[in-house]
Short mmCIF file of C-alpha atoms in Angstrom, two decimals:
data_model
loop_
_atom_site.label_atom_id
_atom_site.label_comp_id
_atom_site.label_asym_id
_atom_site.label_seq_id
_atom_site.Cartn_x
_atom_site.Cartn_y
_atom_site.Cartn_z
CA UNK A 561 -86.88 0.49 -70.41
CA UNK A 562 -89.61 2.91 -71.55
CA UNK A 563 -93.01 3.37 -69.98
CA UNK A 564 -96.38 5.07 -70.30
CA UNK A 565 -98.68 5.97 -67.43
CA UNK A 566 -102.41 5.51 -68.02
CA UNK A 567 -104.83 6.81 -65.40
CA UNK A 568 -108.39 5.61 -65.92
CA UNK A 569 -111.50 7.34 -64.65
CA UNK A 570 -114.09 9.71 -66.01
CA UNK A 571 -113.94 11.61 -62.70
CA UNK A 572 -110.34 12.53 -63.56
CA UNK A 573 -111.36 13.97 -66.92
CA UNK A 574 -114.12 15.99 -65.28
CA UNK A 575 -111.69 17.43 -62.74
CA UNK A 576 -113.60 16.02 -59.78
CA UNK A 577 -110.40 14.34 -58.54
CA UNK A 578 -106.86 15.66 -58.68
CA UNK A 579 -104.58 13.18 -60.45
CA UNK A 580 -101.86 12.75 -57.84
CA UNK A 581 -101.21 9.16 -58.97
CA UNK A 582 -99.52 10.29 -62.18
CA UNK A 583 -97.13 12.54 -60.30
CA UNK A 584 -96.22 9.77 -57.87
CA UNK A 585 -95.69 7.20 -60.62
CA UNK A 586 -93.62 9.57 -62.76
CA UNK A 587 -91.21 10.18 -59.92
CA UNK A 588 -91.04 6.50 -59.01
CA UNK A 589 -90.34 5.39 -62.56
CA UNK A 590 -87.67 8.07 -62.95
CA UNK A 591 -85.93 6.81 -59.82
CA UNK A 592 -85.89 3.33 -61.36
CA UNK A 593 -84.22 4.71 -64.48
CA UNK A 594 -87.32 3.99 -66.57
CA UNK A 595 -88.10 6.70 -69.13
CA UNK A 596 -91.72 7.85 -69.16
CA UNK A 597 -92.67 8.63 -72.76
CA UNK A 598 -96.31 9.60 -72.24
CA UNK A 599 -98.89 10.17 -69.53
CA UNK A 600 -102.57 9.66 -70.31
CA UNK A 601 -105.90 10.33 -68.59
CA UNK A 602 -108.80 8.47 -70.14
CA UNK A 603 -112.42 7.94 -69.21
CA UNK A 604 -114.18 4.67 -68.51
CA UNK A 605 -114.71 3.88 -72.18
CA UNK A 606 -113.62 0.40 -73.39
CA UNK A 607 -113.23 1.32 -77.06
CA UNK A 608 -111.04 4.35 -76.44
CA UNK A 609 -109.08 2.48 -73.77
CA UNK A 610 -108.51 -0.48 -76.12
CA UNK A 611 -107.19 1.88 -78.83
CA UNK A 612 -104.86 3.61 -76.37
CA UNK A 613 -103.50 0.30 -75.00
CA UNK A 614 -102.65 -0.93 -78.49
CA UNK A 615 -100.89 2.32 -79.37
CA UNK A 616 -98.95 2.46 -76.10
CA UNK A 617 -97.89 -1.18 -76.29
CA UNK A 618 -96.51 -0.66 -79.78
CA UNK A 619 -94.00 1.98 -78.61
CA UNK A 620 -93.28 1.31 -74.92
CA UNK A 621 -92.00 -1.60 -72.84
CA UNK A 622 -94.16 -1.00 -69.78
CA UNK A 623 -97.71 0.30 -69.34
CA UNK A 624 -98.59 1.39 -65.80
CA UNK A 625 -102.30 1.74 -65.04
CA UNK A 626 -104.17 3.18 -62.08
CA UNK A 627 -107.94 3.02 -61.77
CA UNK A 628 -110.75 1.09 -63.36
CA UNK A 629 -110.55 -2.00 -61.12
CA UNK A 630 -113.73 -1.36 -59.18
CA UNK A 631 -116.90 -3.46 -59.05
CA UNK A 632 -119.15 -1.33 -61.25
CA UNK A 633 -120.01 -1.96 -64.90
CA UNK A 634 -117.87 0.92 -66.15
CA UNK A 635 -114.74 -0.44 -64.40
CA UNK A 636 -113.40 -2.33 -67.43
CA UNK A 637 -109.66 -1.71 -67.35
CA UNK A 638 -108.75 -5.29 -66.47
CA UNK A 639 -111.00 -6.80 -69.13
CA UNK A 640 -109.83 -4.41 -71.83
CA UNK A 641 -106.11 -4.82 -71.13
CA UNK A 642 -106.46 -8.62 -70.92
CA UNK A 643 -108.02 -8.67 -74.38
CA UNK A 644 -105.32 -6.38 -75.80
CA UNK A 645 -102.59 -8.65 -74.41
CA UNK A 646 -104.25 -11.84 -75.63
CA UNK A 647 -105.08 -13.02 -72.13
CA UNK A 648 -108.28 -14.06 -70.38
CA UNK A 649 -109.62 -13.71 -66.85
CA UNK A 650 -110.84 -16.37 -64.45
CA UNK A 651 -112.55 -16.30 -61.07
CA UNK A 652 -110.16 -16.67 -58.13
CA UNK A 653 -111.77 -18.22 -55.06
CA UNK A 654 -108.88 -17.12 -52.83
CA UNK A 655 -109.30 -13.48 -53.86
CA UNK A 656 -113.04 -13.71 -53.41
CA UNK A 657 -112.60 -14.97 -49.86
CA UNK A 658 -110.25 -12.05 -49.15
CA UNK A 659 -112.96 -9.70 -50.36
CA UNK A 660 -115.59 -11.37 -48.20
CA UNK A 661 -113.28 -11.21 -45.17
CA UNK A 662 -112.45 -7.57 -45.87
CA UNK A 663 -116.13 -6.65 -45.86
CA UNK A 664 -116.73 -8.68 -42.72
CA UNK A 665 -114.03 -6.75 -40.85
CA UNK A 666 -115.92 -3.54 -41.63
CA UNK A 667 -119.32 -5.09 -40.75
CA UNK A 668 -120.52 -5.09 -44.35
CA UNK A 669 -121.62 -7.70 -46.85
CA UNK A 670 -120.25 -7.80 -50.44
CA UNK A 671 -122.73 -7.51 -53.29
CA UNK A 672 -122.71 -9.72 -56.42
CA UNK A 673 -120.84 -7.11 -58.44
CA UNK A 674 -117.88 -7.40 -56.06
CA UNK A 675 -117.25 -10.83 -57.58
CA UNK A 676 -115.96 -8.95 -60.62
CA UNK A 677 -112.99 -7.82 -58.57
CA UNK A 678 -111.96 -11.45 -57.98
CA UNK A 679 -111.34 -11.99 -61.71
CA UNK A 680 -107.59 -12.38 -62.30
CA UNK A 681 -105.31 -13.01 -65.32
CA UNK A 682 -104.98 -16.55 -66.65
CA UNK A 683 -101.60 -16.27 -68.36
CA UNK A 684 -100.36 -13.27 -66.39
CA UNK A 685 -100.67 -13.05 -62.64
CA UNK A 686 -102.57 -11.22 -59.96
CA UNK A 687 -101.03 -8.65 -57.61
CA UNK A 688 -102.53 -9.06 -54.13
CA UNK A 689 -103.99 -5.97 -52.51
CA UNK A 690 -103.40 -5.93 -48.75
CA UNK A 691 -105.10 -2.56 -48.35
CA UNK A 692 -108.35 -2.88 -50.29
CA UNK A 693 -110.69 -5.19 -52.19
CA UNK A 694 -109.34 -4.93 -55.74
CA UNK A 695 -106.26 -7.05 -56.58
CA UNK A 696 -103.93 -5.68 -59.21
CA UNK A 697 -102.91 -7.50 -62.38
CA UNK A 698 -99.76 -8.11 -64.43
CA UNK A 699 -100.03 -8.92 -68.14
CA UNK A 700 -97.15 -9.73 -70.49
CA UNK A 701 -96.98 -10.58 -74.18
CA UNK A 702 -94.53 -12.71 -76.16
CA UNK A 703 -92.42 -9.66 -77.05
CA UNK A 704 -91.85 -8.82 -73.39
CA UNK A 705 -94.21 -5.83 -73.20
CA UNK A 706 -95.80 -5.59 -69.75
CA UNK A 707 -98.91 -3.98 -68.32
CA UNK A 708 -99.25 -3.38 -64.58
CA UNK A 709 -102.73 -2.60 -63.27
CA UNK A 710 -103.29 -1.00 -59.85
CA UNK A 711 -106.30 0.47 -58.02
CA UNK A 712 -107.02 4.15 -58.45
CA UNK A 713 -107.29 4.85 -54.71
CA UNK A 714 -103.94 6.59 -54.00
CA UNK A 715 -103.41 4.86 -50.65
CA UNK A 716 -103.92 1.41 -52.17
CA UNK A 717 -101.97 2.18 -55.34
CA UNK A 718 -98.91 3.52 -53.49
CA UNK A 719 -98.82 0.58 -51.11
CA UNK A 720 -99.09 -1.96 -53.96
CA UNK A 721 -96.35 -0.15 -55.87
CA UNK A 722 -93.92 0.01 -52.93
CA UNK A 723 -94.56 -3.47 -51.60
CA UNK A 724 -94.72 -5.47 -54.82
CA UNK A 725 -94.37 -3.73 -58.15
CA UNK A 726 -91.27 -1.63 -57.55
CA UNK A 727 -89.22 -4.61 -56.29
CA UNK A 728 -90.33 -6.67 -59.30
CA UNK A 729 -89.29 -3.95 -61.73
CA UNK A 730 -85.94 -3.52 -59.97
CA UNK A 731 -85.31 -7.22 -60.43
CA UNK A 732 -86.17 -7.03 -64.13
CA UNK A 733 -83.80 -4.09 -64.54
CA UNK A 734 -81.01 -6.42 -63.35
CA UNK A 735 -79.21 -3.54 -61.67
CA UNK A 736 -79.36 -1.22 -58.69
CA UNK A 737 -80.76 2.28 -59.04
CA UNK A 738 -79.67 5.20 -56.90
CA UNK A 739 -81.03 8.75 -57.11
CA UNK A 740 -80.16 12.02 -55.41
CA UNK A 741 -81.65 15.48 -55.78
CA UNK A 742 -79.56 18.65 -55.87
CA UNK A 743 -81.34 21.88 -54.87
CA UNK A 744 -80.21 24.97 -56.77
CA UNK A 745 -81.25 28.59 -56.39
CA UNK A 746 -82.18 30.34 -59.61
CA UNK A 747 -84.43 29.93 -62.64
CA UNK A 748 -84.61 26.74 -64.66
CA UNK A 749 -83.48 28.28 -67.95
CA UNK A 750 -80.49 30.02 -66.38
CA UNK A 751 -79.37 26.88 -64.56
CA UNK A 752 -79.96 24.57 -67.53
CA UNK A 753 -77.92 26.79 -69.85
CA UNK A 754 -74.88 26.44 -67.59
CA UNK A 755 -75.01 22.66 -67.21
CA UNK A 756 -76.69 21.63 -70.47
CA UNK A 757 -74.02 19.07 -71.54
CA UNK A 758 -74.52 17.15 -68.29
CA UNK A 759 -78.11 16.33 -69.25
CA UNK A 760 -76.94 14.33 -72.30
CA UNK A 761 -75.56 11.44 -70.24
CA UNK A 762 -77.41 8.13 -70.39
CA UNK A 763 -75.91 6.79 -67.15
CA UNK A 764 -76.06 8.58 -64.81
CA UNK A 765 -79.04 10.50 -66.08
CA UNK A 766 -80.02 13.98 -64.92
CA UNK A 767 -83.28 15.91 -65.13
CA UNK A 768 -84.22 19.40 -63.97
CA UNK A 769 -87.50 20.42 -62.34
CA UNK A 770 -88.53 24.04 -61.90
CA UNK A 771 -89.74 25.44 -58.55
CA UNK A 772 -90.52 29.01 -57.48
CA UNK A 773 -87.16 30.75 -57.34
CA UNK A 774 -85.15 27.54 -57.52
CA UNK A 775 -84.84 24.20 -59.29
CA UNK A 776 -84.23 20.55 -58.49
CA UNK A 777 -81.72 18.46 -60.43
CA UNK A 778 -82.31 14.76 -59.98
CA UNK A 779 -79.39 12.49 -60.81
CA UNK A 780 -80.01 8.74 -61.23
CA UNK A 781 -77.31 6.10 -61.65
CA UNK A 782 -77.71 2.43 -62.63
CA UNK A 783 -74.97 0.04 -61.57
CA UNK A 784 -74.49 -3.59 -60.59
CA UNK A 785 -74.30 -2.85 -56.86
CA UNK A 786 -75.82 -0.28 -54.54
CA UNK A 787 -72.37 1.01 -53.58
CA UNK A 788 -71.35 1.55 -57.20
CA UNK A 789 -74.63 3.29 -58.04
CA UNK A 790 -74.28 5.64 -55.07
CA UNK A 791 -70.68 6.44 -55.95
CA UNK A 792 -71.55 7.17 -59.57
CA UNK A 793 -74.43 9.37 -58.48
CA UNK A 794 -72.28 11.38 -56.09
CA UNK A 795 -69.50 11.81 -58.64
CA UNK A 796 -71.95 13.19 -61.18
CA UNK A 797 -73.43 15.56 -58.59
CA UNK A 798 -69.92 16.93 -58.05
CA UNK A 799 -69.82 17.93 -61.71
CA UNK A 800 -72.98 20.00 -61.26
CA UNK A 801 -71.62 21.60 -58.09
CA UNK A 802 -68.37 22.55 -59.81
CA UNK A 803 -70.32 24.55 -62.39
CA UNK A 804 -73.12 25.95 -60.25
CA UNK A 805 -71.01 26.94 -57.23
CA UNK A 806 -72.71 28.02 -54.03
CA UNK A 807 -76.08 28.42 -55.79
CA UNK A 808 -76.29 24.64 -55.38
CA UNK A 809 -77.11 24.69 -51.71
CA UNK A 810 -77.86 21.10 -50.63
CA UNK A 811 -78.75 17.55 -51.59
CA UNK A 812 -81.85 15.53 -50.70
CA UNK A 813 -83.52 18.19 -48.56
CA UNK A 814 -87.18 19.25 -48.87
CA UNK A 815 -86.44 22.99 -49.02
CA UNK A 816 -83.91 25.74 -48.30
CA UNK A 817 -85.08 26.28 -44.71
CA UNK A 818 -83.89 22.76 -43.81
CA UNK A 819 -80.41 23.69 -44.97
CA UNK A 820 -80.52 26.97 -43.07
CA UNK A 821 -81.52 25.29 -39.81
CA UNK A 822 -78.86 22.62 -40.24
CA UNK A 823 -76.12 25.17 -40.95
CA UNK A 824 -77.14 27.32 -37.98
CA UNK A 825 -77.14 24.30 -35.69
CA UNK A 826 -73.74 23.12 -36.93
CA UNK A 827 -72.24 26.60 -36.46
CA UNK A 828 -73.86 27.16 -33.07
CA UNK A 829 -75.71 30.23 -34.36
CA UNK A 830 -79.14 31.73 -33.79
CA UNK A 831 -81.26 33.75 -36.21
CA UNK A 832 -84.07 36.27 -35.93
CA UNK A 833 -86.40 37.79 -38.52
CA UNK A 834 -88.06 41.18 -38.89
CA UNK A 835 -90.71 41.05 -41.62
CA UNK A 836 -93.01 43.55 -43.21
CA UNK A 837 -94.08 42.63 -46.74
CA UNK A 838 -93.59 38.88 -46.18
CA UNK A 839 -95.84 38.93 -43.11
CA UNK A 840 -94.10 36.12 -41.22
CA UNK A 841 -93.40 33.78 -44.15
CA UNK A 842 -89.69 33.54 -43.36
CA UNK A 843 -90.33 32.66 -39.73
CA UNK A 844 -93.02 30.18 -40.74
CA UNK A 845 -90.69 28.35 -43.10
CA UNK A 846 -87.96 28.16 -40.47
CA UNK A 847 -90.31 26.88 -37.78
CA UNK A 848 -91.68 24.23 -40.13
CA UNK A 849 -88.34 22.45 -39.73
CA UNK A 850 -88.19 19.99 -36.81
CA UNK A 851 -85.66 21.17 -34.24
CA UNK A 852 -85.70 24.78 -35.41
CA UNK A 853 -86.31 25.96 -31.84
CA UNK A 854 -82.61 25.30 -31.19
CA UNK A 855 -81.60 28.07 -33.60
CA UNK A 856 -84.64 30.33 -33.96
CA UNK A 857 -86.27 32.13 -31.06
CA UNK A 858 -87.57 35.47 -32.38
CA UNK A 859 -89.65 36.48 -35.36
CA UNK A 860 -91.09 39.99 -35.62
CA UNK A 861 -93.95 40.82 -38.01
CA UNK A 862 -93.81 44.61 -38.05
CA UNK A 863 -96.28 45.47 -40.77
CA UNK A 864 -97.17 48.91 -39.43
CA UNK A 865 -94.73 51.79 -39.09
CA UNK A 866 -95.50 52.02 -35.36
CA UNK A 867 -94.58 48.35 -34.92
CA UNK A 868 -91.20 48.91 -36.56
CA UNK A 869 -90.54 51.77 -34.18
CA UNK A 870 -91.86 50.10 -31.00
CA UNK A 871 -90.54 46.56 -31.43
CA UNK A 872 -87.35 47.10 -33.44
CA UNK A 873 -86.35 50.62 -32.46
CA UNK A 874 -86.48 51.98 -36.01
CA UNK A 875 -85.98 55.76 -35.89
CA UNK A 876 -89.18 57.52 -37.04
CA UNK A 877 -86.97 60.05 -38.82
CA UNK A 878 -85.68 57.30 -41.12
CA UNK A 879 -89.21 56.43 -42.18
CA UNK A 880 -90.17 60.07 -42.63
CA UNK A 881 -87.06 60.88 -44.66
CA UNK A 882 -86.59 57.77 -46.77
CA UNK A 883 -90.02 56.05 -46.69
CA UNK A 884 -90.89 52.80 -44.97
CA UNK A 885 -89.94 50.87 -48.14
CA UNK A 886 -86.28 51.76 -48.28
CA UNK A 887 -82.78 50.49 -47.68
CA UNK A 888 -82.21 52.50 -44.49
CA UNK A 889 -85.37 51.07 -42.90
CA UNK A 890 -84.50 47.48 -43.90
CA UNK A 891 -81.04 47.86 -42.35
CA UNK A 892 -82.50 49.29 -39.17
CA UNK A 893 -85.00 46.44 -38.98
CA UNK A 894 -82.30 43.79 -39.33
CA UNK A 895 -79.96 45.25 -36.72
CA UNK A 896 -82.93 46.01 -34.44
CA UNK A 897 -84.09 42.39 -34.60
CA UNK A 898 -80.58 41.16 -33.82
CA UNK A 899 -80.25 43.51 -30.86
CA UNK A 900 -83.66 42.74 -29.33
CA UNK A 901 -83.41 38.98 -29.83
CA UNK A 902 -79.78 38.48 -28.98
CA UNK A 903 -79.32 36.40 -32.12
CA UNK A 904 -76.04 36.42 -34.00
CA UNK A 905 -77.81 36.75 -37.36
CA UNK A 906 -80.97 38.54 -38.41
CA UNK A 907 -82.77 39.65 -41.55
CA UNK A 908 -85.05 42.62 -42.10
CA UNK A 909 -87.34 42.89 -45.09
CA UNK A 910 -89.73 45.60 -46.36
CA UNK A 911 -91.28 46.03 -49.75
CA UNK A 912 -94.27 46.47 -52.04
CA UNK A 913 -95.93 43.14 -52.78
CA UNK A 914 -98.85 44.68 -54.66
CA UNK A 915 -101.12 44.77 -56.42
CA UNK A 916 -101.22 48.45 -55.39
CA UNK A 917 -98.90 50.66 -53.39
CA UNK A 918 -96.35 51.60 -56.03
CA UNK A 919 -94.21 54.65 -55.24
CA UNK A 920 -92.18 56.96 -57.48
CA UNK A 921 -89.11 54.96 -58.51
CA UNK A 922 -90.37 51.98 -56.54
CA UNK A 923 -92.80 49.86 -58.56
CA UNK A 924 -94.69 46.87 -57.24
CA UNK A 925 -92.20 44.12 -56.51
CA UNK A 926 -89.56 46.42 -55.03
CA UNK A 927 -88.19 44.71 -51.91
CA UNK A 928 -85.36 45.77 -49.62
CA UNK A 929 -83.67 42.91 -47.78
CA UNK A 930 -81.01 43.47 -45.14
CA UNK A 931 -78.97 41.08 -43.07
CA UNK A 932 -77.17 41.76 -39.80
CA UNK A 933 -74.27 39.78 -38.34
CA UNK A 934 -73.54 40.75 -34.74
CA UNK A 935 -70.33 38.70 -34.73
CA UNK A 936 -68.67 41.22 -37.05
CA UNK A 937 -71.05 44.15 -36.81
CA UNK A 938 -71.44 43.97 -40.57
CA UNK A 939 -74.43 43.18 -42.70
CA UNK A 940 -75.70 43.21 -46.27
CA UNK A 941 -78.39 45.10 -48.16
CA UNK A 942 -80.09 44.02 -51.36
CA UNK A 943 -82.70 45.73 -53.48
CA UNK A 944 -84.81 43.07 -55.18
CA UNK A 945 -86.90 43.79 -58.24
CA UNK A 946 -89.62 41.12 -58.30
CA UNK A 947 -92.47 42.96 -59.97
CA UNK A 948 -92.17 41.08 -63.25
CA UNK A 949 -94.13 38.22 -61.71
CA UNK A 950 -97.32 40.32 -61.32
CA UNK A 951 -98.46 38.12 -58.47
CA UNK A 952 -98.48 39.10 -54.81
CA UNK A 953 -98.00 35.52 -53.65
CA UNK A 954 -95.02 34.87 -55.90
CA UNK A 955 -93.37 38.18 -54.95
CA UNK A 956 -93.68 37.33 -51.26
CA UNK A 957 -92.53 33.73 -51.76
CA UNK A 958 -89.46 34.76 -53.73
CA UNK A 959 -88.62 37.50 -51.23
CA UNK A 960 -88.73 34.96 -48.38
CA UNK A 961 -86.48 32.64 -50.39
CA UNK A 962 -83.90 35.41 -50.83
CA UNK A 963 -84.02 36.08 -47.10
CA UNK A 964 -83.39 32.43 -46.23
CA UNK A 965 -80.51 32.34 -48.65
CA UNK A 966 -79.06 35.50 -47.07
CA UNK A 967 -79.12 33.77 -43.68
CA UNK A 968 -77.37 30.74 -45.20
CA UNK A 969 -74.68 32.87 -46.82
CA UNK A 970 -74.00 34.91 -43.68
CA UNK A 971 -73.78 31.75 -41.56
CA UNK A 972 -71.33 30.13 -43.97
CA UNK A 973 -69.38 33.30 -44.78
CA UNK A 974 -70.28 33.08 -48.47
CA UNK A 975 -70.37 36.09 -50.79
CA UNK A 976 -73.75 37.78 -51.26
CA UNK A 977 -74.37 38.39 -54.98
CA UNK A 978 -75.49 41.99 -55.64
CA UNK A 979 -75.31 42.68 -51.90
CA UNK A 980 -73.99 45.98 -50.55
CA UNK A 981 -71.96 45.74 -47.30
CA UNK A 982 -73.51 47.76 -44.47
CA UNK A 983 -73.07 48.36 -40.76
CA UNK A 984 -75.52 49.53 -38.13
CA UNK A 985 -73.91 53.00 -38.25
CA UNK A 986 -73.72 53.21 -42.04
CA UNK A 987 -75.00 56.67 -43.08
CA UNK A 988 -78.56 56.12 -44.33
CA UNK A 989 -77.93 58.12 -47.51
CA UNK A 990 -75.50 55.39 -48.57
CA UNK A 991 -78.23 52.76 -48.39
CA UNK A 992 -80.94 54.88 -50.02
CA UNK A 993 -81.05 53.31 -53.47
#
């Protein structure tokens, strides 16, 4: 089945309202295995809307609308789509009473133009709205093309979709849909080039979505039963994992920090952070995860040189000799955080996030990240070059992501790509690069 999403409202075109409905509907349709061919935003103009409906119906099986069901004169989505599908509208006394009752509950009285919202399809059918005044509508032509109309208010639209429209579409699909999302560290182009043949499958299907420093791969399987769909989905995920290795860090989690907290909890480990250029971002991400207090007790934001010395015990001579943005200082921060906190694992990070502050041989985006593991006395040091992004926020975000991944790898005993093994007593000249 193919679909097009049509969001109606001049306020959307003017940018007065962010179009979150399209994002929600795109994801929902993808999970149902329905291919979205086009997304449209159109103003409250009947002629342009009529033209778009005719074009979309000629090439897609399903048209999904949000908006244009209000009581005002410019809310003409229902009338326009009814005409395009050869249907008419009639006044529904039951819906009108619902509207009257809804207003009464909020100590208001409906106006005559609210009667417009009680107009429902004659050949198609209405979609009751338990969360607002405007019922939705379902139109269908002789060729099986469908149009689903929902309110533009996100709360009402999402509820109508989940409670009524999604189940109806699942039934029409005559199958069970199961989706899972694999989280993978790395850029979209690099990941896609490795697994490109896997995106050619029609069932299960796979799609990649780019995030900052990582990507999501959503796999969707359609089968006769829920068990078969889940099994097919998991088997296809295994094919991605076999190619991507430990860069594929988890499935169906919101972000990397959730994986880190889970791994620490499962291994009975605790972590600490010592941050300079990231200013507490690593600790914030960890503490956003429910239950993180079980594995995370200390986070140091040592932005100033004096703070690094006082809180983490960094030797002032290291800073004077090698500069505060250096490998030796990052290593000292990591092992200092581990020692002060008593955590088994710790990370220390220092760098130049920009836009100014570049040093000879150390341009903006130079970040030193160190990890300390008190179980073995060994750690890792990485020099990250993130200046190509020319954005302070992105540099900091990516640096925090690398730090979380370093914690994950140390906890699991995984190799650290491009990482240099270090110990607390490693001669600083060996980490000055």
